[in-house]
């Protein structure tokens, strides 16, 4: 069965490339235009783009405009510019594949229920299916607001996704870290554990948002509008401060080597034998670990961005006590996790030596910690490495020695 949107359909030529194909009623001949790809998935997206660019859309009745056209126009004019662009693009692709030649009127409740049933059978959760349908609803509403449609039809949901059932253990986290094979991903892991931030927020974190003087990381960069997935300001725990002190500053803290952290974590989890583990699992795991260490629920919510900071809290970020219980809990977690990690992994073999060298030189500033004790290195166990970190000499003792 050929893939068709409106008057255009896909045709694969002998050279392996896909073409947009149509019948020209004036010349009574078949027309073709190369889509410059041999990938079926990419060809489908480009066919939709070709269809959209071939006509001017005015206010249309629901039975005279293709559902795929509304989805495509929504993506080009809005969704491709938002933070959740990738998930919106995937959702639009699934919707178009399910009903490639359907009009908006044909995407009725009956069709939506068939969509839900089909994707449940494919193993997708209710929550995931509902998020796809939310994209459909957003696209139709956008079309109505921009006068492409005479109305925005009703879009249902697949029901609640239910509570998360996967509980990750420190042993499983250690197994995951043991399967990390790139230094860039190892750096991402350190920040993910130390901040409990969303995956994208870590990838987009710039050095200009890292304030080591006040011990803060501003996960929401200046000029970026906050969304429902609120990006908070979080404290820099001692472990993370030692790590950051060893890094070469470029624009981004992680660098630009990671194209898709989701796929890399998924592959590492598969090698470690972890089922249903994703990049977000680390964030959920750290939320549970903080609660296990008696971090107040309000502070955990502040770390995870589950509450929006008011004016008072914006100033509170510069208080030495700001989320200090959460920061200490994360340091305690590192001390439990690292002895479980195998000695030959990238995080230890590539990152540990630099942290060990710099840890003795870095001190917590008085504004960040009341006791101002010397920082521990990220990996401070005495074991397979065969060394014990040198304890920094207190300034007073050093002065007496010189005299």
Tab-separated table of C-alpha atoms in Angstrom:
chain	number	residue	atom	x	y	z
A	1	UNK	CA	0.000	0.000	0.000
A	2	UNK	CA	1.512	3.294	-1.086
A	3	UNK	CA	1.946	6.237	1.282
A	4	UNK	CA	-0.137	9.196	0.064
A	5	UNK	CA	-0.986	12.656	1.379
A	6	UNK	CA	-3.606	14.499	-0.638
A	7	UNK	CA	-2.731	14.288	-4.338
A	8	UNK	CA	0.907	13.329	-3.666
A	9	UNK	CA	2.295	9.869	-3.046
A	10	UNK	CA	5.720	8.332	-2.430
A	11	UNK	CA	7.543	6.472	-5.162
A	12	UNK	CA	10.916	4.786	-4.800
A	13	UNK	CA	12.986	5.013	-7.954
A	14	UNK	CA	15.689	2.529	-9.141
A	15	UNK	CA	18.432	4.791	-7.739
A	16	UNK	CA	17.008	4.194	-4.251
A	17	UNK	CA	15.746	7.754	-3.730
A	18	UNK	CA	12.160	8.573	-2.869
A	19	UNK	CA	10.133	10.959	-5.031
A	20	UNK	CA	6.983	12.989	-4.453
A	21	UNK	CA	4.683	11.837	-7.265
A	22	UNK	CA	1.408	13.253	-8.553
A	23	UNK	CA	-0.868	13.238	-11.594
A	24	UNK	CA	-1.056	16.545	-13.471
A	25	UNK	CA	-4.612	16.813	-14.771
A	26	UNK	CA	-3.731	19.590	-17.231
A	27	UNK	CA	-0.927	17.775	-19.018
A	28	UNK	CA	-2.393	14.328	-18.287
A	29	UNK	CA	1.077	13.211	-17.166
A	30	UNK	CA	2.689	11.975	-13.963
A	31	UNK	CA	4.918	14.501	-12.220
A	32	UNK	CA	7.801	13.714	-9.907
A	33	UNK	CA	10.060	15.617	-7.573
A	34	UNK	CA	13.031	14.099	-5.774
A	35	UNK	CA	12.858	14.208	-1.980
A	36	UNK	CA	16.638	13.641	-1.828
A	37	UNK	CA	16.522	10.783	0.648
A	38	UNK	CA	16.619	6.997	0.692
A	39	UNK	CA	15.011	6.865	4.147
A	40	UNK	CA	11.302	6.067	4.177
A	41	UNK	CA	10.744	7.939	7.442
A	42	UNK	CA	12.440	11.088	6.171
A	43	UNK	CA	10.597	10.778	2.850
A	44	UNK	CA	7.230	10.754	4.632
A	45	UNK	CA	8.085	13.965	6.463
A	46	UNK	CA	9.310	15.652	3.267
A	47	UNK	CA	6.214	14.557	1.369
A	48	UNK	CA	4.089	16.288	4.015
A	49	UNK	CA	6.225	19.422	3.674
A	50	UNK	CA	5.866	19.308	-0.120
A	51	UNK	CA	2.097	19.011	0.181
A	52	UNK	CA	1.928	21.982	2.535
A	53	UNK	CA	4.107	24.201	0.336
A	54	UNK	CA	2.037	23.421	-2.774
A	55	UNK	CA	-1.104	25.201	-1.626
A	56	UNK	CA	-2.353	28.218	0.294
A	57	UNK	CA	-4.642	27.318	3.158
A	58	UNK	CA	-7.658	29.453	3.987
A	59	UNK	CA	-10.397	28.771	6.504
A	60	UNK	CA	-11.509	25.292	5.559
A	61	UNK	CA	-14.266	22.926	6.593
A	62	UNK	CA	-13.099	19.876	8.489
A	63	UNK	CA	-13.868	17.525	5.609
A	64	UNK	CA	-11.904	19.516	3.026
A	65	UNK	CA	-8.460	19.734	4.656
A	66	UNK	CA	-6.090	16.881	5.391
A	67	UNK	CA	-5.245	16.090	9.009
A	68	UNK	CA	-1.599	15.617	7.966
A	69	UNK	CA	-1.548	19.137	6.520
A	70	UNK	CA	-2.687	20.703	9.776
A	71	UNK	CA	-0.100	18.664	11.676
A	72	UNK	CA	2.629	19.702	9.255
A	73	UNK	CA	1.732	23.391	9.372
A	74	UNK	CA	1.584	23.257	13.164
A	75	UNK	CA	5.092	21.761	13.260
A	76	UNK	CA	6.607	24.230	10.791
A	77	UNK	CA	5.031	27.314	12.358
A	78	UNK	CA	5.211	26.429	16.047
A	79	UNK	CA	6.333	23.008	17.277
A	80	UNK	CA	9.788	23.070	15.666
A	81	UNK	CA	10.637	26.150	17.735
A	82	UNK	CA	9.673	24.825	21.194
A	83	UNK	CA	11.737	22.914	23.772
A	84	UNK	CA	9.767	19.685	23.206
A	85	UNK	CA	10.327	19.763	19.411
A	86	UNK	CA	11.653	16.200	19.243
A	87	UNK	CA	8.714	14.626	21.062
A	88	UNK	CA	6.243	16.717	19.007
A	89	UNK	CA	7.900	15.588	15.762
A	90	UNK	CA	7.729	11.929	16.789
A	91	UNK	CA	4.078	12.291	17.792
A	92	UNK	CA	3.198	13.963	14.468
A	93	UNK	CA	4.956	11.181	12.554
A	94	UNK	CA	2.937	8.512	14.384
A	95	UNK	CA	-0.328	10.360	13.741
A	96	UNK	CA	0.385	10.796	10.031
A	97	UNK	CA	1.469	7.168	9.619
A	98	UNK	CA	-1.769	6.006	11.195
A	99	UNK	CA	-4.020	8.170	8.985
A	100	UNK	CA	-1.890	9.474	6.086
A	101	UNK	CA	-4.737	10.472	3.745
A	102	UNK	CA	-7.445	11.298	6.276
A	103	UNK	CA	-9.210	14.623	6.535
A	104	UNK	CA	-9.575	16.419	9.850
A	105	UNK	CA	-13.217	15.328	9.964
A	106	UNK	CA	-12.124	11.686	9.679
A	107	UNK	CA	-9.942	12.057	12.778
A	108	UNK	CA	-13.086	11.636	14.862
A	109	UNK	CA	-13.631	9.859	18.166
A	110	UNK	CA	-13.925	6.487	16.443
A	111	UNK	CA	-10.573	6.973	14.681
A	112	UNK	CA	-8.956	8.163	17.887
A	113	UNK	CA	-10.141	5.070	19.729
A	114	UNK	CA	-8.687	2.889	16.956
A	115	UNK	CA	-5.417	4.809	17.306
A	116	UNK	CA	-5.374	4.153	21.065
A	117	UNK	CA	-6.178	0.454	20.642
A	118	UNK	CA	-3.523	0.000	17.948
A	119	UNK	CA	-0.767	1.649	19.936
A	120	UNK	CA	-1.687	-0.148	23.155
A	121	UNK	CA	-1.309	-3.391	21.206
A	122	UNK	CA	2.147	-2.158	20.141
A	123	UNK	CA	3.130	-1.931	23.805
A	124	UNK	CA	2.843	1.841	24.357
A	125	UNK	CA	1.575	3.071	27.718
A	126	UNK	CA	-1.604	5.098	28.217
A	127	UNK	CA	0.490	8.063	29.299
A	128	UNK	CA	2.610	7.991	26.138
A	129	UNK	CA	-0.426	7.616	23.858
A	130	UNK	CA	-2.150	10.492	25.645
A	131	UNK	CA	0.864	12.732	25.036
A	132	UNK	CA	0.665	11.946	21.307
A	133	UNK	CA	-3.023	12.865	21.299
A	134	UNK	CA	-2.203	16.076	23.167
A	135	UNK	CA	-0.030	17.074	20.194
A	136	UNK	CA	-2.989	16.381	17.884
A	137	UNK	CA	-5.220	18.556	20.065
A	138	UNK	CA	-2.626	21.340	20.128
A	139	UNK	CA	-2.277	21.222	16.321
A	140	UNK	CA	-6.029	21.397	15.710
A	141	UNK	CA	-6.450	24.224	18.222
A	142	UNK	CA	-3.555	26.073	16.583
A	143	UNK	CA	-5.223	25.611	13.195
A	144	UNK	CA	-8.494	27.008	14.492
A	145	UNK	CA	-6.802	30.034	16.101
A	146	UNK	CA	-4.993	30.808	12.825
A	147	UNK	CA	-8.228	30.453	10.835
A	148	UNK	CA	-7.152	27.377	8.913
A	149	UNK	CA	-10.149	25.482	10.302
A	150	UNK	CA	-13.730	26.509	11.002
A	151	UNK	CA	-13.555	24.702	14.370
A	152	UNK	CA	-11.249	22.607	16.554
A	153	UNK	CA	-12.640	19.084	16.920
A	154	UNK	CA	-12.641	17.149	20.177
A	155	UNK	CA	-9.601	14.963	20.922
A	156	UNK	CA	-9.797	12.316	23.639
A	157	UNK	CA	-7.060	10.796	25.821
A	158	UNK	CA	-5.984	7.238	26.550
A	159	UNK	CA	-6.537	7.654	30.281
A	160	UNK	CA	-4.040	8.133	33.054
A	161	UNK	CA	-0.600	6.695	32.688
A	162	UNK	CA	-0.548	5.383	36.235
A	163	UNK	CA	2.217	5.585	38.798
A	164	UNK	CA	5.794	4.762	37.875
A	165	UNK	CA	6.657	1.299	39.057
A	166	UNK	CA	10.382	1.095	38.362
A	167	UNK	CA	12.542	1.609	41.429
A	168	UNK	CA	16.229	1.888	40.583
A	169	UNK	CA	18.767	0.767	43.188
A	170	UNK	CA	22.308	2.125	43.745
A	171	UNK	CA	23.631	-1.238	42.535
A	172	UNK	CA	21.769	-0.790	39.247
A	173	UNK	CA	23.079	2.763	38.936
A	174	UNK	CA	26.610	1.461	39.461
A	175	UNK	CA	26.021	-1.138	36.743
A	176	UNK	CA	24.847	1.608	34.389
A	177	UNK	CA	27.899	3.779	35.107
A	178	UNK	CA	30.099	0.757	34.465
A	179	UNK	CA	28.719	0.559	30.921
A	180	UNK	CA	29.287	4.230	30.038
A	181	UNK	CA	31.846	4.275	27.212
A	182	UNK	CA	32.316	7.956	26.410
A	183	UNK	CA	33.764	10.735	28.522
A	184	UNK	CA	31.029	13.134	27.416
A	185	UNK	CA	28.316	10.785	28.674
A	186	UNK	CA	30.272	10.238	31.901
A	187	UNK	CA	30.257	14.025	32.431
A	188	UNK	CA	26.516	14.039	31.773
A	189	UNK	CA	26.018	11.298	34.381
A	190	UNK	CA	27.922	13.290	37.023
A	191	UNK	CA	25.686	16.312	36.470
A	192	UNK	CA	22.514	14.216	36.266
A	193	UNK	CA	23.198	12.601	39.632
A	194	UNK	CA	24.430	15.819	41.257
A	195	UNK	CA	21.563	18.061	40.109
A	196	UNK	CA	18.642	15.673	39.418
A	197	UNK	CA	17.939	17.910	36.416
A	198	UNK	CA	16.035	16.998	33.295
A	199	UNK	CA	18.220	15.487	30.528
A	200	UNK	CA	17.814	18.406	28.120
A	201	UNK	CA	18.596	20.994	30.803
A	202	UNK	CA	21.981	19.348	31.416
A	203	UNK	CA	22.826	19.179	27.719
A	204	UNK	CA	21.973	22.879	27.312
A	205	UNK	CA	23.797	24.022	30.460
A	206	UNK	CA	26.384	26.709	29.721
A	207	UNK	CA	29.300	27.789	31.899
A	208	UNK	CA	27.735	31.246	32.108
A	209	UNK	CA	24.928	29.684	34.173
A	210	UNK	CA	27.342	28.031	36.645
A	211	UNK	CA	28.013	30.255	39.672
A	212	UNK	CA	30.669	28.509	41.739
A	213	UNK	CA	31.223	31.629	43.863
A	214	UNK	CA	27.702	31.316	45.313
A	215	UNK	CA	27.512	27.547	44.811
A	216	UNK	CA	24.571	27.671	42.375
A	217	UNK	CA	23.637	26.350	38.952
A	218	UNK	CA	20.909	28.230	37.077
A	219	UNK	CA	19.328	25.510	34.956
A	220	UNK	CA	17.124	28.001	33.131
A	221	UNK	CA	19.411	30.200	31.004
A	222	UNK	CA	18.915	33.934	30.916
A	223	UNK	CA	16.356	34.908	28.303
A	224	UNK	CA	14.680	31.487	28.141
A	225	UNK	CA	11.027	31.541	29.092
A	226	UNK	CA	10.082	29.014	31.760
A	227	UNK	CA	7.690	26.275	30.640
A	228	UNK	CA	5.556	23.803	32.581
A	229	UNK	CA	8.751	21.760	32.959
A	230	UNK	CA	10.226	24.319	35.326
A	231	UNK	CA	14.015	24.574	35.439
A	232	UNK	CA	15.093	25.581	38.945
A	233	UNK	CA	18.283	26.988	40.419
A	234	UNK	CA	20.045	24.185	42.302
A	235	UNK	CA	22.963	24.118	44.737
A	236	UNK	CA	26.401	22.820	43.772
A	237	UNK	CA	27.186	19.901	46.071
A	238	UNK	CA	30.812	19.375	47.118
A	239	UNK	CA	31.230	16.411	44.784
A	240	UNK	CA	30.049	18.395	41.809
A	241	UNK	CA	32.197	21.403	42.713
A	242	UNK	CA	35.307	19.201	42.664
A	243	UNK	CA	34.272	17.831	39.301
A	244	UNK	CA	33.558	21.229	37.727
A	245	UNK	CA	36.911	22.571	38.924
A	246	UNK	CA	38.682	20.082	36.609
A	247	UNK	CA	36.835	20.872	33.407
A	248	UNK	CA	38.081	22.932	30.474
A	249	UNK	CA	35.599	25.709	29.953
A	250	UNK	CA	33.879	25.786	26.564
A	251	UNK	CA	30.438	27.207	25.860
A	252	UNK	CA	28.575	24.166	27.163
A	253	UNK	CA	29.511	22.297	30.340
A	254	UNK	CA	28.977	18.904	28.684
A	255	UNK	CA	30.335	19.994	25.318
A	256	UNK	CA	28.569	19.225	22.055
A	257	UNK	CA	29.585	15.596	21.550
A	258	UNK	CA	26.276	14.049	22.649
A	259	UNK	CA	23.634	14.041	19.929
A	260	UNK	CA	20.991	12.038	21.793
A	261	UNK	CA	21.458	11.303	25.475
A	262	UNK	CA	18.274	9.221	25.478
A	263	UNK	CA	19.632	6.688	22.994
A	264	UNK	CA	23.069	6.523	24.624
A	265	UNK	CA	21.602	5.894	28.083
A	266	UNK	CA	19.237	3.335	26.625
A	267	UNK	CA	22.163	1.444	25.043
A	268	UNK	CA	24.209	1.596	28.256
A	269	UNK	CA	21.201	0.344	30.242
A	270	UNK	CA	20.761	-2.532	27.804
A	271	UNK	CA	24.415	-3.522	28.229
A	272	UNK	CA	23.953	-3.352	32.003
A	273	UNK	CA	20.857	-5.547	31.830
A	274	UNK	CA	18.485	-2.840	33.084
A	275	UNK	CA	14.921	-3.146	31.842
A	276	UNK	CA	12.736	-0.065	31.228
A	277	UNK	CA	15.542	2.329	32.154
A	278	UNK	CA	15.768	5.763	30.515
A	279	UNK	CA	17.624	9.035	30.979
A	280	UNK	CA	14.716	10.244	33.113
A	281	UNK	CA	15.127	7.228	35.415
A	282	UNK	CA	18.203	8.902	36.948
A	283	UNK	CA	16.156	11.975	37.872
A	284	UNK	CA	13.414	9.834	39.448
A	285	UNK	CA	16.045	7.765	41.241
A	286	UNK	CA	17.676	10.843	42.763
A	287	UNK	CA	14.306	12.128	43.955
A	288	UNK	CA	13.759	8.866	45.823
A	289	UNK	CA	17.306	8.806	47.182
A	290	UNK	CA	16.935	12.326	48.616
A	291	UNK	CA	13.723	11.337	50.373
A	292	UNK	CA	15.431	8.190	51.729
A	293	UNK	CA	18.031	10.500	53.277
A	294	UNK	CA	15.336	12.580	55.008
A	295	UNK	CA	15.475	15.572	52.675
A	296	UNK	CA	12.218	17.508	53.255
A	297	UNK	CA	9.627	16.986	50.524
A	298	UNK	CA	9.574	20.739	49.849
A	299	UNK	CA	13.337	20.756	49.209
A	300	UNK	CA	13.088	17.732	46.908
A	301	UNK	CA	10.370	19.544	44.967
A	302	UNK	CA	12.684	22.554	44.732
A	303	UNK	CA	15.539	20.431	43.346
A	304	UNK	CA	13.291	18.738	40.789
A	305	UNK	CA	11.555	21.939	39.694
A	306	UNK	CA	8.152	20.714	40.832
A	307	UNK	CA	7.406	24.061	42.435
A	308	UNK	CA	7.816	27.488	40.893
A	309	UNK	CA	10.037	29.916	42.798
A	310	UNK	CA	8.453	33.147	43.923
A	311	UNK	CA	10.258	36.447	44.523
A	312	UNK	CA	11.182	35.468	48.081
A	313	UNK	CA	12.729	32.200	46.912
A	314	UNK	CA	14.746	33.962	44.207
A	315	UNK	CA	16.561	35.874	46.954
A	316	UNK	CA	16.674	32.762	49.160
A	317	UNK	CA	18.921	31.077	46.589
A	318	UNK	CA	21.799	33.190	47.896
A	319	UNK	CA	21.269	32.071	51.484
A	320	UNK	CA	24.040	29.652	52.631
A	321	UNK	CA	21.299	27.267	53.793
A	322	UNK	CA	19.534	27.128	50.403
A	323	UNK	CA	18.741	23.433	49.763
A	324	UNK	CA	21.891	22.505	51.720
A	325	UNK	CA	20.208	19.357	53.111
A	326	UNK	CA	19.558	18.153	49.554
A	327	UNK	CA	23.147	18.943	48.521
A	328	UNK	CA	24.541	17.002	51.490
A	329	UNK	CA	22.265	14.064	50.705
A	330	UNK	CA	23.605	13.935	47.155
A	331	UNK	CA	27.194	13.912	48.454
A	332	UNK	CA	26.259	11.074	50.804
A	333	UNK	CA	24.749	9.205	47.865
A	334	UNK	CA	27.979	9.538	45.862
A	335	UNK	CA	29.909	8.050	48.773
A	336	UNK	CA	27.566	5.033	48.720
A	337	UNK	CA	27.446	4.675	44.939
A	338	UNK	CA	31.081	4.920	43.888
A	339	UNK	CA	32.454	1.879	45.772
A	340	UNK	CA	29.916	-0.187	43.809
A	341	UNK	CA	31.219	0.968	40.419
A	342	UNK	CA	33.638	-1.341	38.637
A	343	UNK	CA	37.229	0.005	38.548
A	344	UNK	CA	37.794	-0.055	34.777
A	345	UNK	CA	34.858	2.163	33.755
A	346	UNK	CA	35.288	5.468	31.913
A	347	UNK	CA	34.060	7.584	34.815
A	348	UNK	CA	36.797	6.271	37.097
A	349	UNK	CA	39.644	5.812	34.630
A	350	UNK	CA	39.157	9.115	32.796
A	351	UNK	CA	37.593	11.482	35.318
A	352	UNK	CA	38.835	10.298	38.713
A	353	UNK	CA	42.528	11.251	38.327
A	354	UNK	CA	41.751	14.874	37.449
A	355	UNK	CA	39.320	15.236	40.320
A	356	UNK	CA	41.755	13.679	42.744
A	357	UNK	CA	44.436	16.142	41.660
A	358	UNK	CA	42.238	19.210	42.029
A	359	UNK	CA	40.183	18.254	45.056
A	360	UNK	CA	42.832	19.236	47.556
A	361	UNK	CA	43.069	22.697	46.047
A	362	UNK	CA	39.371	23.489	46.120
A	363	UNK	CA	37.644	24.738	49.247
A	364	UNK	CA	34.000	25.405	49.896
A	365	UNK	CA	33.439	29.115	50.115
A	366	UNK	CA	32.051	30.368	53.447
A	367	UNK	CA	28.906	31.577	51.700
A	368	UNK	CA	28.070	28.001	50.698
A	369	UNK	CA	28.959	25.972	53.771
A	370	UNK	CA	28.982	26.920	57.402
A	371	UNK	CA	31.820	24.604	58.448
A	372	UNK	CA	34.012	25.372	55.392
A	373	UNK	CA	35.673	21.953	55.486
A	374	UNK	CA	38.031	20.956	52.655
A	375	UNK	CA	36.183	19.363	49.745
A	376	UNK	CA	36.327	15.634	49.256
A	377	UNK	CA	37.218	14.471	45.768
A	378	UNK	CA	34.519	12.939	43.610
A	379	UNK	CA	36.103	9.518	43.945
A	380	UNK	CA	37.851	9.317	47.265
A	381	UNK	CA	37.851	5.611	48.030
A	382	UNK	CA	41.105	3.885	48.899
A	383	UNK	CA	41.195	0.674	46.959
A	384	UNK	CA	41.937	-0.418	43.425
A	385	UNK	CA	43.547	2.907	42.509
A	386	UNK	CA	46.318	2.374	45.019
A	387	UNK	CA	46.433	5.897	46.416
A	388	UNK	CA	44.936	7.881	49.218
A	389	UNK	CA	44.104	11.559	48.601
A	390	UNK	CA	46.376	13.937	50.490
A	391	UNK	CA	44.682	15.912	53.223
A	392	UNK	CA	45.092	19.657	52.569
A	393	UNK	CA	47.371	21.406	55.054
A	394	UNK	CA	45.438	24.000	57.120
A	395	UNK	CA	46.712	27.551	56.440
A	396	UNK	CA	47.759	28.091	60.052
A	397	UNK	CA	49.995	25.001	60.092
A	398	UNK	CA	51.501	25.914	56.754
A	399	UNK	CA	52.448	29.366	58.055
A	400	UNK	CA	54.177	27.913	61.148
A	401	UNK	CA	56.227	25.550	58.980
A	402	UNK	CA	57.522	28.394	56.862
A	403	UNK	CA	58.796	30.200	59.946
